[in-house]
Tab-separated table of C-alpha atoms and ligand atoms in Angstrom:
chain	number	residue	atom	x	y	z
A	1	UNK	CA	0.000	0.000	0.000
A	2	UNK	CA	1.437	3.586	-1.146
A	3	UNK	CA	0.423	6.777	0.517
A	4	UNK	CA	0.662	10.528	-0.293
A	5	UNK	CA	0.224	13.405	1.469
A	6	UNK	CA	-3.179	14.849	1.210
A	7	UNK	CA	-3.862	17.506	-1.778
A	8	UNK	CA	-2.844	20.712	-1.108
A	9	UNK	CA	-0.757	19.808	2.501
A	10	UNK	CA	2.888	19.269	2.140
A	11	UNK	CA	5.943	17.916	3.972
A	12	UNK	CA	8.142	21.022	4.656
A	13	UNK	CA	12.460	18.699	3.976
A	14	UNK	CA	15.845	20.268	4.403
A	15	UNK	CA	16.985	22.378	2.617
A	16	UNK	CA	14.233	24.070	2.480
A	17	UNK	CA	13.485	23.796	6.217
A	18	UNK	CA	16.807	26.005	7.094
A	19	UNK	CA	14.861	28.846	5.383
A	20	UNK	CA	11.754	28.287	8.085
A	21	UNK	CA	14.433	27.997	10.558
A	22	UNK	CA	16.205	31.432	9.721
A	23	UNK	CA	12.441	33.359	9.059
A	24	UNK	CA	11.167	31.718	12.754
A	25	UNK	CA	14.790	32.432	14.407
A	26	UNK	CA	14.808	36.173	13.028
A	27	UNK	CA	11.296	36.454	14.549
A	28	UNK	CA	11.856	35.226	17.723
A	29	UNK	CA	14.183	37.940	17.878
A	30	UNK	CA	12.634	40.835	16.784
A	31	UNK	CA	9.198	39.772	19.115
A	32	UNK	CA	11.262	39.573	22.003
A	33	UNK	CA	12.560	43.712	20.698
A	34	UNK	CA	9.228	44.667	21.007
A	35	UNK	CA	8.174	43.047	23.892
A	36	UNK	CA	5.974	40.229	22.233
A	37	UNK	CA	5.747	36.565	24.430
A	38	UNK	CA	4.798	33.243	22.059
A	39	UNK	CA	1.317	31.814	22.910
A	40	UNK	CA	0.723	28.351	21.403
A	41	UNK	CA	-2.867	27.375	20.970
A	42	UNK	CA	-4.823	24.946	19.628
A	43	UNK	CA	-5.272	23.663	16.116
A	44	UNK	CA	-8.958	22.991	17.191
A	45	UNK	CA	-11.651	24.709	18.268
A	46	UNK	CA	-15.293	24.935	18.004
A	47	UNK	CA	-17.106	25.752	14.828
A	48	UNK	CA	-19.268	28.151	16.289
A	49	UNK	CA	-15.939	30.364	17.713
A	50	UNK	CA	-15.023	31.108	14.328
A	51	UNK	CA	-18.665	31.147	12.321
A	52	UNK	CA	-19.137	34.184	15.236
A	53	UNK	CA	-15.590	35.806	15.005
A	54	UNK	CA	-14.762	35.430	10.861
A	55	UNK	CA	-18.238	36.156	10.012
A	56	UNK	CA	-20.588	33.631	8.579
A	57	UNK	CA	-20.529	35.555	4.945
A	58	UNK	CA	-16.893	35.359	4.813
A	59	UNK	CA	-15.040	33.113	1.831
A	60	UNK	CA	-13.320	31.402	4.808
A	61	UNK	CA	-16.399	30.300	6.383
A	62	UNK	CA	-18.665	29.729	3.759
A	63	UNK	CA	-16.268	27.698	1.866
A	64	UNK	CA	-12.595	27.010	3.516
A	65	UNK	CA	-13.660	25.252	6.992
A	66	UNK	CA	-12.206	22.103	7.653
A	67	UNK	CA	-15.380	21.084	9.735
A	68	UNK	CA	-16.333	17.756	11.129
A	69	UNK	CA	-18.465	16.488	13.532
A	70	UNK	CA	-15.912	14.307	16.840
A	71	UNK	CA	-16.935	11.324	17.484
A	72	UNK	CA	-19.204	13.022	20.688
A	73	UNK	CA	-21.102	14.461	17.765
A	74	UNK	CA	-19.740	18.076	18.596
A	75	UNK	CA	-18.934	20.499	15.516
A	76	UNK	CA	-15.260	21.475	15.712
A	77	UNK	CA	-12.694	23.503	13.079
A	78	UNK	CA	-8.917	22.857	12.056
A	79	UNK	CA	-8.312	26.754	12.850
A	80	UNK	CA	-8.285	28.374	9.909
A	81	UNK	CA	-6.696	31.746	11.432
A	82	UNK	CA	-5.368	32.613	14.720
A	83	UNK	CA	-7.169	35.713	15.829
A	84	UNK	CA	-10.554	33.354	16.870
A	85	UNK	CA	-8.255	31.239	18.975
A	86	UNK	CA	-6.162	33.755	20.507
A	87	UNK	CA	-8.946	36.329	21.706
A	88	UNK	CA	-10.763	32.701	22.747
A	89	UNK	CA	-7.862	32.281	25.466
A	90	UNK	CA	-6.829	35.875	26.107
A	91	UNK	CA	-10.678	36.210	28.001
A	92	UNK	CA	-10.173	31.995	28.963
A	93	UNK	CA	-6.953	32.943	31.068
A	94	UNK	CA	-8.250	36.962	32.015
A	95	UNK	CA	-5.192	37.652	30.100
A	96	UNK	CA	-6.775	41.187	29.916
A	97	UNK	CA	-5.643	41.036	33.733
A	98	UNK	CA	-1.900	42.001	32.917
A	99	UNK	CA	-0.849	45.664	32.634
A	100	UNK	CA	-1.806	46.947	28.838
A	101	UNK	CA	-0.476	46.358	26.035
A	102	UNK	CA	-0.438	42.765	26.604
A	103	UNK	CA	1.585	41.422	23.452
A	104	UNK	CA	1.690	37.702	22.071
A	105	UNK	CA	2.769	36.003	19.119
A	106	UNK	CA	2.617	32.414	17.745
A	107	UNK	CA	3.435	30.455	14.796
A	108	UNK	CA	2.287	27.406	13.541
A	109	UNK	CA	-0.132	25.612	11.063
A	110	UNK	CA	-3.552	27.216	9.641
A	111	UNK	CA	-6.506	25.023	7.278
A	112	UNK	CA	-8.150	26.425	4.731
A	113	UNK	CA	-9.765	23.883	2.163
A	114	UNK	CA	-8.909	26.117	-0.634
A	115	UNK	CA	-8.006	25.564	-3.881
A	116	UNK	CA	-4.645	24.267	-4.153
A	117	UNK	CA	-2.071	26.718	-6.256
A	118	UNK	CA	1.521	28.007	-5.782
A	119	UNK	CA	1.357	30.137	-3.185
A	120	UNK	CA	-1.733	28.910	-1.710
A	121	UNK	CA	-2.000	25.675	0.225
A	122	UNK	CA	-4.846	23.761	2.049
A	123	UNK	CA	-2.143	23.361	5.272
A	124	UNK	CA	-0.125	26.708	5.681
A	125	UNK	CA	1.691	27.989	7.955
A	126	UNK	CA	2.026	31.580	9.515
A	127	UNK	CA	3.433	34.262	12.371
A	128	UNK	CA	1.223	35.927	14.176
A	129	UNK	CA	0.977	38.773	16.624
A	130	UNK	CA	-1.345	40.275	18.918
A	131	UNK	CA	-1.233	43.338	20.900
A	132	UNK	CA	-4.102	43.892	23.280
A	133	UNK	CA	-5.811	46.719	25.191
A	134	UNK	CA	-4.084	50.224	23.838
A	135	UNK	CA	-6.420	51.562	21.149
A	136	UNK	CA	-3.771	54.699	20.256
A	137	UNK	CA	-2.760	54.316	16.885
A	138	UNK	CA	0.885	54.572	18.083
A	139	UNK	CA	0.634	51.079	18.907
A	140	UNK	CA	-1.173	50.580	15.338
A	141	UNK	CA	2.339	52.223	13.799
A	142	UNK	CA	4.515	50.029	16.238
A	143	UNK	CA	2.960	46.985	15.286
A	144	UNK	CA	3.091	47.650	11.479
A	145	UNK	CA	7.100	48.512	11.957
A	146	UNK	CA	7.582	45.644	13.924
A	147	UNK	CA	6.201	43.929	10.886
A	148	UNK	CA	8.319	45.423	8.456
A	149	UNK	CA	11.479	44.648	10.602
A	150	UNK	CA	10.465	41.290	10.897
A	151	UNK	CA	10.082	41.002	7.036
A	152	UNK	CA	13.053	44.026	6.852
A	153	UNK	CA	15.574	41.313	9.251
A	154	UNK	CA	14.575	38.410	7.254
A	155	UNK	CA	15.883	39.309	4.383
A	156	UNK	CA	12.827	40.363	1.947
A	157	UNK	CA	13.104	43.716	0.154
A	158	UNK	CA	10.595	45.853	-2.199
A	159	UNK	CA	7.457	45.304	-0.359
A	160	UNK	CA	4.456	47.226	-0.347
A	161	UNK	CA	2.703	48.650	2.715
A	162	UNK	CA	-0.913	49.209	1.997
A	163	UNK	CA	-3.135	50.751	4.918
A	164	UNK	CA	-6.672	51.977	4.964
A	165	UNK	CA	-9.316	52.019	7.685
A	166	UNK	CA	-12.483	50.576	7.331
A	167	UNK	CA	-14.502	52.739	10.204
A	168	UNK	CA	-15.907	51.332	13.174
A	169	UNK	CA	-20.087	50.321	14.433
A	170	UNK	CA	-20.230	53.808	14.480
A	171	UNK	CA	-19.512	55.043	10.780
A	172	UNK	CA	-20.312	51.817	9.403
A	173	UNK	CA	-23.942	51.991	9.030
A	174	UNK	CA	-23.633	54.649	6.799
A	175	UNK	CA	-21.229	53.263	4.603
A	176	UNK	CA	-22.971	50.451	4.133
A	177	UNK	CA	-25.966	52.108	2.993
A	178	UNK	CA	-24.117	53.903	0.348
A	179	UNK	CA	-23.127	50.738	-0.913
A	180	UNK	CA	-25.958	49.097	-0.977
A	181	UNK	CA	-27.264	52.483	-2.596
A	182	UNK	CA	-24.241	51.957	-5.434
A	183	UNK	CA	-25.309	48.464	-6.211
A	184	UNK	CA	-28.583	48.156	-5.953
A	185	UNK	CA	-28.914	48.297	-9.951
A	186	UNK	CA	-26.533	46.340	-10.380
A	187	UNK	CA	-26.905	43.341	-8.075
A	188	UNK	CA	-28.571	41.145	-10.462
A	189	UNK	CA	-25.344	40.844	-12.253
A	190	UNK	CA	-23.428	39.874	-9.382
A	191	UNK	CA	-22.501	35.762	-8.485
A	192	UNK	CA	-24.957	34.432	-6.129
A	193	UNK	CA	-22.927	34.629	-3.002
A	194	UNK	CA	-22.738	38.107	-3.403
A	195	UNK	CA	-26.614	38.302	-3.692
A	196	UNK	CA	-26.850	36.377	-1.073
A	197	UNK	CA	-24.209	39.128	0.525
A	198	UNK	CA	-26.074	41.928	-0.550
A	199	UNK	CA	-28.545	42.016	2.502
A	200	UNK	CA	-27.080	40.032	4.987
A	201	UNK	CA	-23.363	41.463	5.143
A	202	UNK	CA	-23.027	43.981	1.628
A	203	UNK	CA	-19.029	44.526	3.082
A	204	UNK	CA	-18.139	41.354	1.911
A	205	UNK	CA	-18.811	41.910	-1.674
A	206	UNK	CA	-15.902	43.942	-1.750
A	207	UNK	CA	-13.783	40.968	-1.651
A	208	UNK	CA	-15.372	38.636	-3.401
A	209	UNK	CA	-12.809	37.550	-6.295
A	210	UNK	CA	-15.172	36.468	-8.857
A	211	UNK	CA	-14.060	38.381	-11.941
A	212	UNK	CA	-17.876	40.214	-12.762
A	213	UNK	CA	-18.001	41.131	-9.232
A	214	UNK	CA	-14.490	42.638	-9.518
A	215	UNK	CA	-15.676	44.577	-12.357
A	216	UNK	CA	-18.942	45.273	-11.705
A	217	UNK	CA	-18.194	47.302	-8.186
A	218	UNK	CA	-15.461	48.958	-9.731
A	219	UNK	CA	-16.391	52.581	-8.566
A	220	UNK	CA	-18.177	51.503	-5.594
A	221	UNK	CA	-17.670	53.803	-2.258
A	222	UNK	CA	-14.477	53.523	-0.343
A	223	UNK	CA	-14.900	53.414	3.875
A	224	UNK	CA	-12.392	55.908	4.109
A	225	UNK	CA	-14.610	58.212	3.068
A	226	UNK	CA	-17.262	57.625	5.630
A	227	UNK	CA	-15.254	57.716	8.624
A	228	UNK	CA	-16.691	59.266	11.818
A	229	UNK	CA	-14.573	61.865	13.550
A	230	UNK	CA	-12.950	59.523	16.223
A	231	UNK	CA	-11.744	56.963	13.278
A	232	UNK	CA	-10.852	59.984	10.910
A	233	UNK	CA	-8.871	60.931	13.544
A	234	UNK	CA	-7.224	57.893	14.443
A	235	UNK	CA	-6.524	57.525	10.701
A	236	UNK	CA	-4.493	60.690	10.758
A	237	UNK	CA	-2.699	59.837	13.131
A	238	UNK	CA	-1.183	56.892	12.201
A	239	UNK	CA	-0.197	58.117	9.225
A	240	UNK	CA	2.048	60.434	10.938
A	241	UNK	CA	3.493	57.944	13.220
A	242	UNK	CA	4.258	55.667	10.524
A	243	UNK	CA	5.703	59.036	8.853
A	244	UNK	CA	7.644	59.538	11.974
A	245	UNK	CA	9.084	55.890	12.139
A	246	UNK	CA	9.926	56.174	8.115
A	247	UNK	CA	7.720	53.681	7.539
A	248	UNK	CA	6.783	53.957	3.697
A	249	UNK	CA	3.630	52.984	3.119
A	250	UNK	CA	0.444	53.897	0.586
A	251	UNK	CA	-3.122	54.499	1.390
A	252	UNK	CA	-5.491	52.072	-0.316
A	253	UNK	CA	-9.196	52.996	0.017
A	254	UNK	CA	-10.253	49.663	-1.594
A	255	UNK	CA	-8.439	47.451	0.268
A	256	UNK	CA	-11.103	45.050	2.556
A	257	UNK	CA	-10.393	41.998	5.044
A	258	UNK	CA	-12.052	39.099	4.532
A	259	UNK	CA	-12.671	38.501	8.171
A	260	UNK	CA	-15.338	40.454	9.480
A	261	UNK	CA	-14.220	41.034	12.651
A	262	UNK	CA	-11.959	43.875	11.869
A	263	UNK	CA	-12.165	47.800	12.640
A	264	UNK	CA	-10.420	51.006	12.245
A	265	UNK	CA	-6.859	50.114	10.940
A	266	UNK	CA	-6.630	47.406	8.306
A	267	UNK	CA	-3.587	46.456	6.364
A	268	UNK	CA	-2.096	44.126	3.732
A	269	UNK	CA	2.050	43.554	2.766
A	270	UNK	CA	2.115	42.922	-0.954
A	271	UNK	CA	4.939	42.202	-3.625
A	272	UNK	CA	5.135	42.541	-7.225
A	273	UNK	CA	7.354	38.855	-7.098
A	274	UNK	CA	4.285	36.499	-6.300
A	275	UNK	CA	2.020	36.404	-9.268
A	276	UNK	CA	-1.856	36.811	-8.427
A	277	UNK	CA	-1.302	35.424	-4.540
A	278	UNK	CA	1.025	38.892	-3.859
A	279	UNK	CA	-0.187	39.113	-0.234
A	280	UNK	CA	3.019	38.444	2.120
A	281	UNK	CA	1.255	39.618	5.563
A	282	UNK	CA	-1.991	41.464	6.621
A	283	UNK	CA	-3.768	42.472	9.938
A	284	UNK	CA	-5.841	45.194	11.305
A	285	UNK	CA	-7.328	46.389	14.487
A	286	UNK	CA	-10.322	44.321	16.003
A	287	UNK	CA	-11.489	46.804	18.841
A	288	UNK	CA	-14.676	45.136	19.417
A	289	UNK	CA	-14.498	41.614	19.079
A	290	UNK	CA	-13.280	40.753	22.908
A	291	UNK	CA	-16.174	41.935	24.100
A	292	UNK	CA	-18.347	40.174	21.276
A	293	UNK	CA	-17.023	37.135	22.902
A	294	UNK	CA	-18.119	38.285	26.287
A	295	UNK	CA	-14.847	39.507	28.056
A	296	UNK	CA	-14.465	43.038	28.645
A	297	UNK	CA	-14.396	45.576	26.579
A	298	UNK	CA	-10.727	45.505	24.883
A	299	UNK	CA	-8.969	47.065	21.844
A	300	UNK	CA	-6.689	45.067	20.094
A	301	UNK	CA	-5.021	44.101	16.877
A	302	UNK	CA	-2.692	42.189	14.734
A	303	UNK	CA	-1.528	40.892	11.742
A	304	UNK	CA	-0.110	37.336	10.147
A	305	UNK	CA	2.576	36.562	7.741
A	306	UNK	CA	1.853	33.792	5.442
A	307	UNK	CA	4.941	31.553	5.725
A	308	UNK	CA	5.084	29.570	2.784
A	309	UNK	CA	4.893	33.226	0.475
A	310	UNK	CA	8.201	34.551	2.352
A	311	UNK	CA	10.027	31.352	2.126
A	312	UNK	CA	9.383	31.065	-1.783
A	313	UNK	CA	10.340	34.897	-1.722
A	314	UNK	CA	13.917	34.217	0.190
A	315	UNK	CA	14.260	30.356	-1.733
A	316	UNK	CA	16.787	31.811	-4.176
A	317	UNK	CA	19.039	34.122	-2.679
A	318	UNK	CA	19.279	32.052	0.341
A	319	UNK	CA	22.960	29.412	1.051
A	320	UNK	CA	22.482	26.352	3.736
A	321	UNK	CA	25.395	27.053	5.993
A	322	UNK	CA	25.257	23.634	7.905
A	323	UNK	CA	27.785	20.975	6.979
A	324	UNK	CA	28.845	18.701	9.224
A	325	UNK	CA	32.738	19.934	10.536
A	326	UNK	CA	34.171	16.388	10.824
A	327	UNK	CA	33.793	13.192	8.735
A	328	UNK	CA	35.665	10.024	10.411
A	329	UNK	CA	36.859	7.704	8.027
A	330	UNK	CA	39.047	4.280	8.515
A	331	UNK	CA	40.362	1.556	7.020
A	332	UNK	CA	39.628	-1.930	9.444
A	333	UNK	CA	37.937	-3.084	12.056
A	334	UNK	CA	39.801	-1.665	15.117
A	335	UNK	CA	40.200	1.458	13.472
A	336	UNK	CA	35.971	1.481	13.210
A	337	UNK	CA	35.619	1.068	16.383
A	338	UNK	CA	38.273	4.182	17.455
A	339	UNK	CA	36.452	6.297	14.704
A	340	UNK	CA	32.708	4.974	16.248
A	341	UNK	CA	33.931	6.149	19.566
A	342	UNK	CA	35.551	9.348	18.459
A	343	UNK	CA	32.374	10.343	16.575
A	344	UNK	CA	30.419	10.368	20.122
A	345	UNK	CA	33.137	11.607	22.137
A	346	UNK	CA	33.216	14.968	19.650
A	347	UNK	CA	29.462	14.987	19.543
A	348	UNK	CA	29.082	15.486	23.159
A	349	UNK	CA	31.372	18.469	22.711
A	350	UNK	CA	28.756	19.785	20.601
A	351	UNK	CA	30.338	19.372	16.991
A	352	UNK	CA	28.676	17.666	13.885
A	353	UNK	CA	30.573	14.397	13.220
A	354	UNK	CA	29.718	12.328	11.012
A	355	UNK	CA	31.537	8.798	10.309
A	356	UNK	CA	30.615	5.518	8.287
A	357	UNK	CA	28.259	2.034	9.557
A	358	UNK	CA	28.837	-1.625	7.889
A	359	UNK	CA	32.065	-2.427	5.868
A	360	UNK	CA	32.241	0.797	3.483
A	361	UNK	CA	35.188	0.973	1.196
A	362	UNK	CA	37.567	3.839	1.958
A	363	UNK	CA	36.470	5.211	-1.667
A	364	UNK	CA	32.698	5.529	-0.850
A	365	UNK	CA	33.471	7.173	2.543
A	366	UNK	CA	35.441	9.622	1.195
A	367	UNK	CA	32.424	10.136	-1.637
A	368	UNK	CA	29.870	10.586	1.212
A	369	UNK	CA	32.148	13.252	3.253
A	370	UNK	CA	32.620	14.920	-0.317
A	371	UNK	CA	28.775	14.669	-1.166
A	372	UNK	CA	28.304	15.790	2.737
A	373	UNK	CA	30.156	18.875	2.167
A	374	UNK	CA	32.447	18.003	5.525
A	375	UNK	CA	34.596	21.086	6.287
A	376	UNK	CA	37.245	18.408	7.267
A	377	UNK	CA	38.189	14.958	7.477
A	378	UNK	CA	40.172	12.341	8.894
A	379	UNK	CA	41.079	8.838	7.976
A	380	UNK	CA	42.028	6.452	10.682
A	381	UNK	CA	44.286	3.102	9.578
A	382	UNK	CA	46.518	0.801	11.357
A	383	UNK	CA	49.510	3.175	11.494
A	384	UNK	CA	47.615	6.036	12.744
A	385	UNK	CA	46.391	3.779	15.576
A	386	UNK	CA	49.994	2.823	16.030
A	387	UNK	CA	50.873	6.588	15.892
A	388	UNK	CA	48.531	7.834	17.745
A	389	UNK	CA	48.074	10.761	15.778
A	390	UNK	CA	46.038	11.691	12.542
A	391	UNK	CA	45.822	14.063	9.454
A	392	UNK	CA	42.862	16.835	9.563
A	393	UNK	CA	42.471	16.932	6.266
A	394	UNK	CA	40.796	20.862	5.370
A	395	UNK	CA	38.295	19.669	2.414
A	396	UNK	CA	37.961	23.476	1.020
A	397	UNK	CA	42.123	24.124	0.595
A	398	UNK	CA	43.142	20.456	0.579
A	399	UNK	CA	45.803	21.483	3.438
A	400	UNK	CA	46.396	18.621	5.961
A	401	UNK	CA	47.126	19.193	9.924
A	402	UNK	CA	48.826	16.619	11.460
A	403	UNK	CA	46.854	15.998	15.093
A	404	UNK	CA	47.077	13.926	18.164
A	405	UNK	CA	44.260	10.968	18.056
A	406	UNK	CA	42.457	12.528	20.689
A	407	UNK	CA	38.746	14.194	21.046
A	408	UNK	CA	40.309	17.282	23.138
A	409	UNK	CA	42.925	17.846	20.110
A	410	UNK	CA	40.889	17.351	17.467
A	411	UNK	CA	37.903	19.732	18.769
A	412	UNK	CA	40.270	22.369	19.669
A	413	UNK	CA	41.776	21.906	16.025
A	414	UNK	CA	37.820	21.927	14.799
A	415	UNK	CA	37.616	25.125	16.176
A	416	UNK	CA	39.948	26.982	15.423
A	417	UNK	CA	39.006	26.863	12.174
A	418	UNK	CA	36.010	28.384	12.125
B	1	ATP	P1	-5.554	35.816	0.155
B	1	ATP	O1	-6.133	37.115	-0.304
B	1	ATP	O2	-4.230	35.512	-0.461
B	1	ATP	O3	-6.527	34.693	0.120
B	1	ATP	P2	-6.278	36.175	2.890
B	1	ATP	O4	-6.806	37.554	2.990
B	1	ATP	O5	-7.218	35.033	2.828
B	1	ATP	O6	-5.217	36.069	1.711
B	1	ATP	P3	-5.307	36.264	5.588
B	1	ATP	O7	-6.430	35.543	6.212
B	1	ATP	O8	-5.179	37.707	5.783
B	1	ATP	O9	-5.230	35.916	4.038
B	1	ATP	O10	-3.947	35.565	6.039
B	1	ATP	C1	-2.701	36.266	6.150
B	1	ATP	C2	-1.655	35.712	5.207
B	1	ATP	O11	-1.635	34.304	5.225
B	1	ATP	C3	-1.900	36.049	3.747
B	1	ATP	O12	-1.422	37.324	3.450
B	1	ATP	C4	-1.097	34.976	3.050
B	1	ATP	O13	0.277	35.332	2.983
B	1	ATP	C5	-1.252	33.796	3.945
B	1	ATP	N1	-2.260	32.845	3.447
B	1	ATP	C6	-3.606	32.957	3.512
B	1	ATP	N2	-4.208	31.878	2.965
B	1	ATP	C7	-3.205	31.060	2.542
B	1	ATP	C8	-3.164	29.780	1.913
B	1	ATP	N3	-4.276	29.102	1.608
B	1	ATP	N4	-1.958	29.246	1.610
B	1	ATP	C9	-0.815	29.904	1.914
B	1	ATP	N5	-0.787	31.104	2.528
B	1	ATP	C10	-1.965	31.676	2.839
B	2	MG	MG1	-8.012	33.858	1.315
């Protein structure tokens, strides 16, 4: 019997896992700048916690949910996003308890049943953060620049910053009037989930990515236009803290989320490199949705950065530095024994060593260190184990050091090469 993995969910391998590696390392390290602690939560939740967060007209929920019934005939979700989850244990554990801005991040798989494409994968991965409980928009412009660092330290360059806001419960209702206004001639011509849309959330047409509904709504009003004074405000000034930071960035009025819980500030990371899936990273502010879920009324916001986009971004630029420093060859029986032994006591001084298993011919160990890439080598015989001593062969200038047989010697040798 043969098996794959499932369509659309891959196995991430070396090399390319040394790219993860870097982008997750680099993270950790600019989170920890800015004050950000990991969170890991579940891969499952409950339907219903992301039907009520997501929205229930969103792309994601109407089509993307990995949902199944457990076998105690309870509804539950492969999270498709980590907002749901993360607001879901922020009121679980009071988190809101700890002195403002509380700030988490996580990383770590997301479902989507989705259409399988490059860039666009039924298992992907992301980083996320989360930064709770200060609704100034200075902590809207930190949180984009600690973005753009993140992206910045990684290693990506000639990204696009696109903001907009899309108004809170208190200028929405009269945005989406004027939309409804806009296309209610029209409507007939859109697909049915957007007249389906049309009454019960008319928002979400603006991301529906149906071609005729692209073009048909082209003109349409633009939430930036309909701010209140409060979220005008706001606006304005983020702009100038992102100014202030030298943050470049452009104002797009027709950018929309597809998640429904999203207010004020909302943001996408594109590149020109990516074809039609150009999206890197993209967040926004969610003031109201920790109360929505019945803890106390909390600003917050965040943003994710779709893994699997950066890595295929950094894939050709970027050299595997890990070789292993030593491979132990010999010639004979005692002499594989002495080289077995040397291998582990060099490990536990925390160098890669590699060295051969079975009856190998001198030849093919030598073609495995080569195919290895070993930064050095060593072959043990019968008059090195009379000798006591050994040849450190460098396998980049071909220049041989003659060393004691001896794990201290030989790590000290190791080392000072590097
Ligand atoms: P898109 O417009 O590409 O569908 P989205 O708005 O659905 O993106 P978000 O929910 O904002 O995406 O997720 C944040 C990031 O996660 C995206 O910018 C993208 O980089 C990545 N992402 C989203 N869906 C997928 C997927 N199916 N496969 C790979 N990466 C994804
Ligand atoms: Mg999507």
């Amino acid at each position: 019997m043969r098996f794959k993995s499932l369509k659309g969910i891959h196995d991430i391998l070396p090399p390319d896992i040394h790219i993860w590696q870097h982008i997750e390392g680099t993270a950790r390290d600019v989170f920890r700048s800015y004050g950000y602690r990991e969170i890991r939560l579940p891969v499952i939740e409950s339907t219903d916690l992301f039907i009520r967060s997501i929205g229930e007209t969103s792309d994601i929920v109407e089509k993307e949910m990995y949902t199944f019934l457990d076998k105690g005939g309870r509804s539950v979700t492969l999270r498709p996003e980590g907002t749901a989850s993360f607001v879901r244990a922020y009121i679980e554990h009071h988190l809101y308890n700890e002195p403002p801005p509380q700030r988490y991040y996580y990383m770590g798989p997301m479902f989507r049943y989705e259409r399988p494409q490059a860039g666009r994968y039924r298992q992907f991965y992301q980083i996320g953060a989360e930064a709770m409980g200060v609704d100034d928009p200075r902590m809207d412009a930190e949180l984009i620049s600690l973005l753009s660092e993140i992206l910045r330290t990684v290693g990506l360059e000639g990204l696009r910053f696109e903001i907009t806001s899309i108004g809170c419960k208190v200028c929405r209702p009269a945005f989406r009037e004027a939309l409804k206004g806009f296309l209610s001639d029209k409507i007939g011509g859109f697909c049915a989930d957007c007249q389906r849309r049309y009454d019960k959330n008319p928002l979400r047409i603006l991301d529906c990515k149906v071609p005729q509904c692209i073009e048909m709504r082209k003109g349409s009003p633009h939430t930036i236009e309909f701010l209140c004074n409060g979220c005008r405000e706001h606006f304005e000034r983020l702009r100038s803290y992102l100014d202030l930071l030298h943050i470049p960035y452009t104002v797009n009025p027709e950018l929309v989320r597809g998640l429904d819980y999203y207010t004020r500030t909302a943001f996408e990371v594109t590149t020109d490199l990516l074809g039609s899936q150009n999206a890197v990273a993209a967040g926004g502010r969610y003031d109201a949705l920790v109360e929505e879920f019945g803890g106390p009324s909390t600003p917050g916001l965040g943003f994710a950065i779709g893994m699997e986009r950066i890595v295929s971004l950094l894939k050709d630029g970027f050299k595997v530095a890990e070789v292993p420093e030593l491979v132990i060859c010999f010639v004979g029986d005692e002499a594989a024994e002495r080289a077995f032994l040397l291998a582990q006591e060099l490990r536990l001084k925390g160098l890669w060593v590699e060295t051969g298993y079975g009856d190998a011919s001198l030849k093919s160990q030598m073609r495995r260190a080569n195919r290895l890439g070993a930064r050095y080598t060593i072959v043990i015989g019968e008059d090195e184990l009379r000798s006591g001593s050994v040849d450190l062969k460098d396998m980049g200038s071909g220049e041989k050091t003659t060393v004691s047989l001896d794990a201290e010697a030989i790590a000290g040798e190791l080392r000072k090469g590097r």
